[in-house]
Short mmCIF file of C-alpha atoms in Angstrom, two decimals:
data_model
loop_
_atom_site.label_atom_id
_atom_site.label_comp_id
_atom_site.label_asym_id
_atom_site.label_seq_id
_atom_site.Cartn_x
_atom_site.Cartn_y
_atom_site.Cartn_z
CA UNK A 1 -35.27 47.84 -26.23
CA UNK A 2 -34.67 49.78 -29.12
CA UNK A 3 -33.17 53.43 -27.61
CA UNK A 4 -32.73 56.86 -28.45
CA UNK A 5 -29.61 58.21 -27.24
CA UNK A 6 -30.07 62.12 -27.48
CA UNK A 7 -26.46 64.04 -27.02
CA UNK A 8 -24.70 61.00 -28.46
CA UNK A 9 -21.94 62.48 -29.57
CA UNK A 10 -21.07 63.95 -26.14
CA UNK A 11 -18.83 62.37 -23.84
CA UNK A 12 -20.94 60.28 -21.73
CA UNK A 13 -22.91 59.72 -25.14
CA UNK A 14 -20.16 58.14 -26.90
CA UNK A 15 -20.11 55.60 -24.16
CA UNK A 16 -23.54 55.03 -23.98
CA UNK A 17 -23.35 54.57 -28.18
CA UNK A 18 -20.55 51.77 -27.73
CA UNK A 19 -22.13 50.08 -24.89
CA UNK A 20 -25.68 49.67 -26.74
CA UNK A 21 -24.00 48.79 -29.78
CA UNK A 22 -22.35 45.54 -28.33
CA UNK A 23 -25.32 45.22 -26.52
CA UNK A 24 -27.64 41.75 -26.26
CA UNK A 25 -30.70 43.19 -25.47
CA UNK A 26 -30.75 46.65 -26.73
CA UNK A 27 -30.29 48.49 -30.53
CA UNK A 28 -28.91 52.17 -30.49
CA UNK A 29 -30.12 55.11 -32.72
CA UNK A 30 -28.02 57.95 -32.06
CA UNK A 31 -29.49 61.77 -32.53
CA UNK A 32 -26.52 64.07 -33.34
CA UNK A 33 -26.67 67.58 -34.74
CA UNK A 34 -24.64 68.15 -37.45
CA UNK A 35 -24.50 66.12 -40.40
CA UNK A 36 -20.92 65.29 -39.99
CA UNK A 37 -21.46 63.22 -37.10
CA UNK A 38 -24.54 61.56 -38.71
CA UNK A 39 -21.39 60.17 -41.11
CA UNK A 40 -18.79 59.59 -38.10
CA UNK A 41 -21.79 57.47 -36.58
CA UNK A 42 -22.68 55.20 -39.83
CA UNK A 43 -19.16 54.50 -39.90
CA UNK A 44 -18.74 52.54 -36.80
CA UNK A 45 -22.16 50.86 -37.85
CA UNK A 46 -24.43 52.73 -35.46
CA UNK A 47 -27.67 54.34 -36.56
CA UNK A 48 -28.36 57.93 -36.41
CA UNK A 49 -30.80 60.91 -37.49
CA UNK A 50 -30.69 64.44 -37.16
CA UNK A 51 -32.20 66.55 -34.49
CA UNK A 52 -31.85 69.92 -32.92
CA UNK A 53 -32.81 70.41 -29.08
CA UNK A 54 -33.86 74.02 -30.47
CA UNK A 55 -36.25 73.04 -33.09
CA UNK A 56 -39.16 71.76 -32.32
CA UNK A 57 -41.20 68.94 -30.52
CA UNK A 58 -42.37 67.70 -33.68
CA UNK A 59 -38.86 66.95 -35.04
CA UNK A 60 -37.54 65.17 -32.02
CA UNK A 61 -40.41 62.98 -32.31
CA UNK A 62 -39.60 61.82 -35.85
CA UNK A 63 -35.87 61.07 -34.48
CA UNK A 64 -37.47 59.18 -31.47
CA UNK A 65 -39.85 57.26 -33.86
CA UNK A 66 -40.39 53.50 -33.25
CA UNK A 67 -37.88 53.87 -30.19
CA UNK A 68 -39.39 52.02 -27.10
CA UNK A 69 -36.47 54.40 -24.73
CA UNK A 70 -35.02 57.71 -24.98
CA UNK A 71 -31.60 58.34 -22.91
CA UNK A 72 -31.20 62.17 -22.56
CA UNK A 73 -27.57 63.14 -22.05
CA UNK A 74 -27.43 66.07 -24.47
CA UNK A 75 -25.80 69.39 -22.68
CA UNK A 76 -25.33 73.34 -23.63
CA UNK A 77 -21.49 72.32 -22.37
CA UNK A 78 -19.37 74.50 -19.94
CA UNK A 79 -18.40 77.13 -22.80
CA UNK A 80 -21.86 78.67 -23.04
CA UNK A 81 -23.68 80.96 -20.99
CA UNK A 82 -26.99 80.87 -19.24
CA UNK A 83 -28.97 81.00 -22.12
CA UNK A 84 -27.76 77.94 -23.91
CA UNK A 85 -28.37 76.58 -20.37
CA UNK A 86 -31.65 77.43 -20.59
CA UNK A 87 -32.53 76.49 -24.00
CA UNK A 88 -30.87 73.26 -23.83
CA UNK A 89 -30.64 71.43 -20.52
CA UNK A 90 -34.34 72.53 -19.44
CA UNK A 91 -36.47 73.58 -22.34
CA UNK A 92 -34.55 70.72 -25.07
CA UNK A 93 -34.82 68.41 -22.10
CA UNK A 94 -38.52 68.84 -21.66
CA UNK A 95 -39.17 68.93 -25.46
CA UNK A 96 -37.38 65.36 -25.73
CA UNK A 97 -39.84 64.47 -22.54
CA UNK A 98 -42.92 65.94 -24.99
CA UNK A 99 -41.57 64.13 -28.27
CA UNK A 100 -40.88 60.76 -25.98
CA UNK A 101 -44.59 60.99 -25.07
CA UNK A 102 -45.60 61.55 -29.20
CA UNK A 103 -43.62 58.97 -30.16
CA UNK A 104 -45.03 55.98 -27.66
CA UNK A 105 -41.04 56.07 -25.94
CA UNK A 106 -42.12 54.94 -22.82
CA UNK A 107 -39.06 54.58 -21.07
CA UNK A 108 -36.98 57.25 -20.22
CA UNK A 109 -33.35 58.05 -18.81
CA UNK A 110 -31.99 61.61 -18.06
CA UNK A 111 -28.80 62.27 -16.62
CA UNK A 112 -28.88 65.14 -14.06
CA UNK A 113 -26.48 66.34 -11.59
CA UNK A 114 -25.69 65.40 -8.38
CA UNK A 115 -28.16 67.08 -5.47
CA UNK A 116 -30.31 68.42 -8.74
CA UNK A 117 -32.92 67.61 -6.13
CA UNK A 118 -32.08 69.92 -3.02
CA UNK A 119 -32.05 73.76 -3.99
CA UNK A 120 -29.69 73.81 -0.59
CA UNK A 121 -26.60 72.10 -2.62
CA UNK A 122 -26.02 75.03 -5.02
CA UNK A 123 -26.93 78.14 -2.87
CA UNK A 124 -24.22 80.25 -3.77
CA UNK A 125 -22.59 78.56 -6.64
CA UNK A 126 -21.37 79.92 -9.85
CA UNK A 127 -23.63 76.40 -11.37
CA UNK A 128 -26.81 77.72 -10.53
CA UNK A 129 -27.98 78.53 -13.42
CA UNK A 130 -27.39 74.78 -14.77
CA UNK A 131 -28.57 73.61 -11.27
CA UNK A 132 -31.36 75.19 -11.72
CA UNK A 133 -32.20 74.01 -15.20
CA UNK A 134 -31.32 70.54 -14.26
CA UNK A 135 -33.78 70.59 -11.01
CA UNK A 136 -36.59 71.88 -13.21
CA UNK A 137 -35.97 69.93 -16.03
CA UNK A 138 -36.22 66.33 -13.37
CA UNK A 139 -38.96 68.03 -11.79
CA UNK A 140 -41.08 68.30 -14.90
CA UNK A 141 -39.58 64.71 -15.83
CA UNK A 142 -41.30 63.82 -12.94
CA UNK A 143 -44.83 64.98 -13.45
CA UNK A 144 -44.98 63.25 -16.57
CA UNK A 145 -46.39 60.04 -17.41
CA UNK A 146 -43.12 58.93 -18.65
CA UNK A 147 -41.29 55.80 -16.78
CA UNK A 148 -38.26 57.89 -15.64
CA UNK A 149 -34.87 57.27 -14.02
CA UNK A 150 -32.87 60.17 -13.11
CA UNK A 151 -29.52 59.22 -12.74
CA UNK A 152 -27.35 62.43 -10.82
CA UNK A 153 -23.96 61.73 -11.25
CA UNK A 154 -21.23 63.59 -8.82
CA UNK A 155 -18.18 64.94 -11.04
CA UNK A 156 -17.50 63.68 -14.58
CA UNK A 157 -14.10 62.15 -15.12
CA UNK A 158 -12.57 60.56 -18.14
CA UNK A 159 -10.87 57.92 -16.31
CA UNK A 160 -11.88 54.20 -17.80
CA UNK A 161 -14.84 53.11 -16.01
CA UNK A 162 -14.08 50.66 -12.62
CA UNK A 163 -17.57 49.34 -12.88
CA UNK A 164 -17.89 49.83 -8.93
CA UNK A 165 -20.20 52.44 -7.64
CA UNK A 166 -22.39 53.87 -5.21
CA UNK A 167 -26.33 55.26 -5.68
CA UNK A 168 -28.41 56.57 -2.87
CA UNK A 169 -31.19 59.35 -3.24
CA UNK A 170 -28.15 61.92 -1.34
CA UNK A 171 -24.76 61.60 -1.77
CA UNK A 172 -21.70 63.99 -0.33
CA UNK A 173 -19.93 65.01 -3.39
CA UNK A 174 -17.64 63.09 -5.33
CA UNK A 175 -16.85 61.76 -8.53
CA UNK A 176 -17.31 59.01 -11.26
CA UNK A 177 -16.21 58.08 -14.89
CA UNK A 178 -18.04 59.08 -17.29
CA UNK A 179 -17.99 55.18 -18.76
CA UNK A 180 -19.59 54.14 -15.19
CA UNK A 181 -22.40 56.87 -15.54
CA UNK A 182 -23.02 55.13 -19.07
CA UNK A 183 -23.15 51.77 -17.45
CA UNK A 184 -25.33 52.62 -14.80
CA UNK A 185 -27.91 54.15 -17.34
CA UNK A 186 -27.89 50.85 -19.60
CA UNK A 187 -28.31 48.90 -16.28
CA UNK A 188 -31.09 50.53 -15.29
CA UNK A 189 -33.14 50.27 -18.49
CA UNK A 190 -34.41 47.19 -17.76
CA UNK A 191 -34.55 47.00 -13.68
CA UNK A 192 -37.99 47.22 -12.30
CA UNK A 193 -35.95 49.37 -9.20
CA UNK A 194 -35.35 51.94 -10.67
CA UNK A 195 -38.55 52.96 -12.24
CA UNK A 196 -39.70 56.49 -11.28
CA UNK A 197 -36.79 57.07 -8.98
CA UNK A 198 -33.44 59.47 -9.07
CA UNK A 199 -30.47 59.09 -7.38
CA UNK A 200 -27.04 60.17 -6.87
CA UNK A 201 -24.21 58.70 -8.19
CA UNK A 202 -20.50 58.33 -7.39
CA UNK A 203 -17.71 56.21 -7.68
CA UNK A 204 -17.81 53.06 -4.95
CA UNK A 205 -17.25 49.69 -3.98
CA UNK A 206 -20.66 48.17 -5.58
CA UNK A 207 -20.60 46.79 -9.20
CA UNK A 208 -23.56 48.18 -11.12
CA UNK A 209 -25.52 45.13 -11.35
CA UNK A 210 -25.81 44.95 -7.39
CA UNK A 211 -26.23 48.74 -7.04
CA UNK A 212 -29.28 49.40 -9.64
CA UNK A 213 -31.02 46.47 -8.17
CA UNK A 214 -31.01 48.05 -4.53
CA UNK A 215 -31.77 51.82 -5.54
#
C-alpha cells in the first residue's frame, strides 16, 4: 500500500515513518506541518507534503492524494488545552476521515486511547476532554464508509519496542512502547481481522503477527 502517515513527526509517527520506509510491501508519505520537517524528512529519503489539521478538508486531500491508506496519529500534545484538543484530535481527525474519503484512501488506521470506547473509564479524570475527543472522533470513524482499525493503546512509553503484546476489545490499564503501537498499526494494514474493529492495546506475551491475526 502506498500510506499516509498524518502526525509523522510525532513520536509514535517517527516509528511508523522508519518502519514503512524499510518496508516490503508498503511506501510512506509523511504529512508534517512546518516546512522544516518537510526538509528533516527528504533527508532520510522519506516523502512528505505539507498539511495543517486546521485548514481545510480540501488540503488534506491533496496530501492524501494517490494514497491507498491513511494512518492518523497526529495529536494537540499534553501542553495544550481543551481547545487544541478539540480542534485537533476530533475535528482534524474527522477532516483526515473526510479528505481519506475525497481522495479514494480506503484504508484507514487511527490511534485512540485505551477504553476510548466506554464513557465509564474516564468519569472523573482530568483526560476527559481528550477522552472525549478521542471517543467521538472513533465513533464518527465508525459511521463512515472507511475500512477502519482503531488501535487504543494503554500508556505510551519510549522504551524500544519488545514486539510482544496483548489486544482485546477491553483491557485493564497498562502500558506499551510507542515502537510496538507502530508495529501493531503496520501489521494490521493488511490483515483481513482487523477490518472495522478497535481494540485495546498493551504490552504482553503475544508477538504482533499472532495477536492482529486473532483480534
Amino acid at each position: 500500500m502506498k500510506v499516509l502517515v498524518i502526525g509523522a513527526n510525532g513520536q509514535i509517527g517517527k516509528h511508523l515513518v522508519r518502519l514503512l520506509q524499510d518496508s516490503d510491501e508498503h511506501t510512506v508519505k509523511a504529512m508534517v506541518r512546518k516546512k522544516e520537517q518537510i526538509d528533516t524528512m527528504k533527508n532520510i529519503g522519506v516523502d512528505a507534503v505539507l498539511g495543517n489539521l486546521e485548514g481545510s478538508v480540501a488540503e488534506i486531500a491533496e496530501a492524501a492524494k494517490g494514497s491507498d491508506a491513511v494512518i492518523f496519529t497526529a495529536g494537540s500534545g499534553a501542553s495544550t488545552g481543551p481547545d487544541k484538543t478539540l480542534l485537533i484530535d476530533l475535528d482534524g481527525a474527522v477532516k483526515s476521515m473526510e479528505a481519506a474519503e475525497k481522495a479514494g484512501a480506503d484504508r484507514f488506521v487511527i490511534v485512540s486511547a485505551v477504553q476510548a470506547h466506554n464513557r465509564e473509564s474516564w468519569e472523573g479524570s482530568p483526560m476527559s476532554p481528550y477522552m472525549v475527543a478521542k471517543h467521538y472522533a472513533d465513533k464518527i470513524l465508525e459511521a463512515s464508509s472507511l475500512n477502519y482499525t482503531i488501535v487504543r493503546p494503554g500508556g505510551l512509553l519510549n522504551d524500544p519496542g519488545t514486539g510482544k503484546v496483548s489486544v482485546a476489545e477491553n483491557l485493564e490499564a497498562g502500558s506499551i512502547p510507542r515502537e510496538d503501537v507502530a508495529k501493531v498499526i503496520i501489521a494490521s494494514l493488511n490483515e483481513e481481522s482487523t477490518y472495522r474493529k478497535g481494540f485495546d492495546l498493551m504490552s504482553g506475551e503475544t508477538s504482533v503477527a499472532d495477536a492482529v491475526k486473532k483480534i
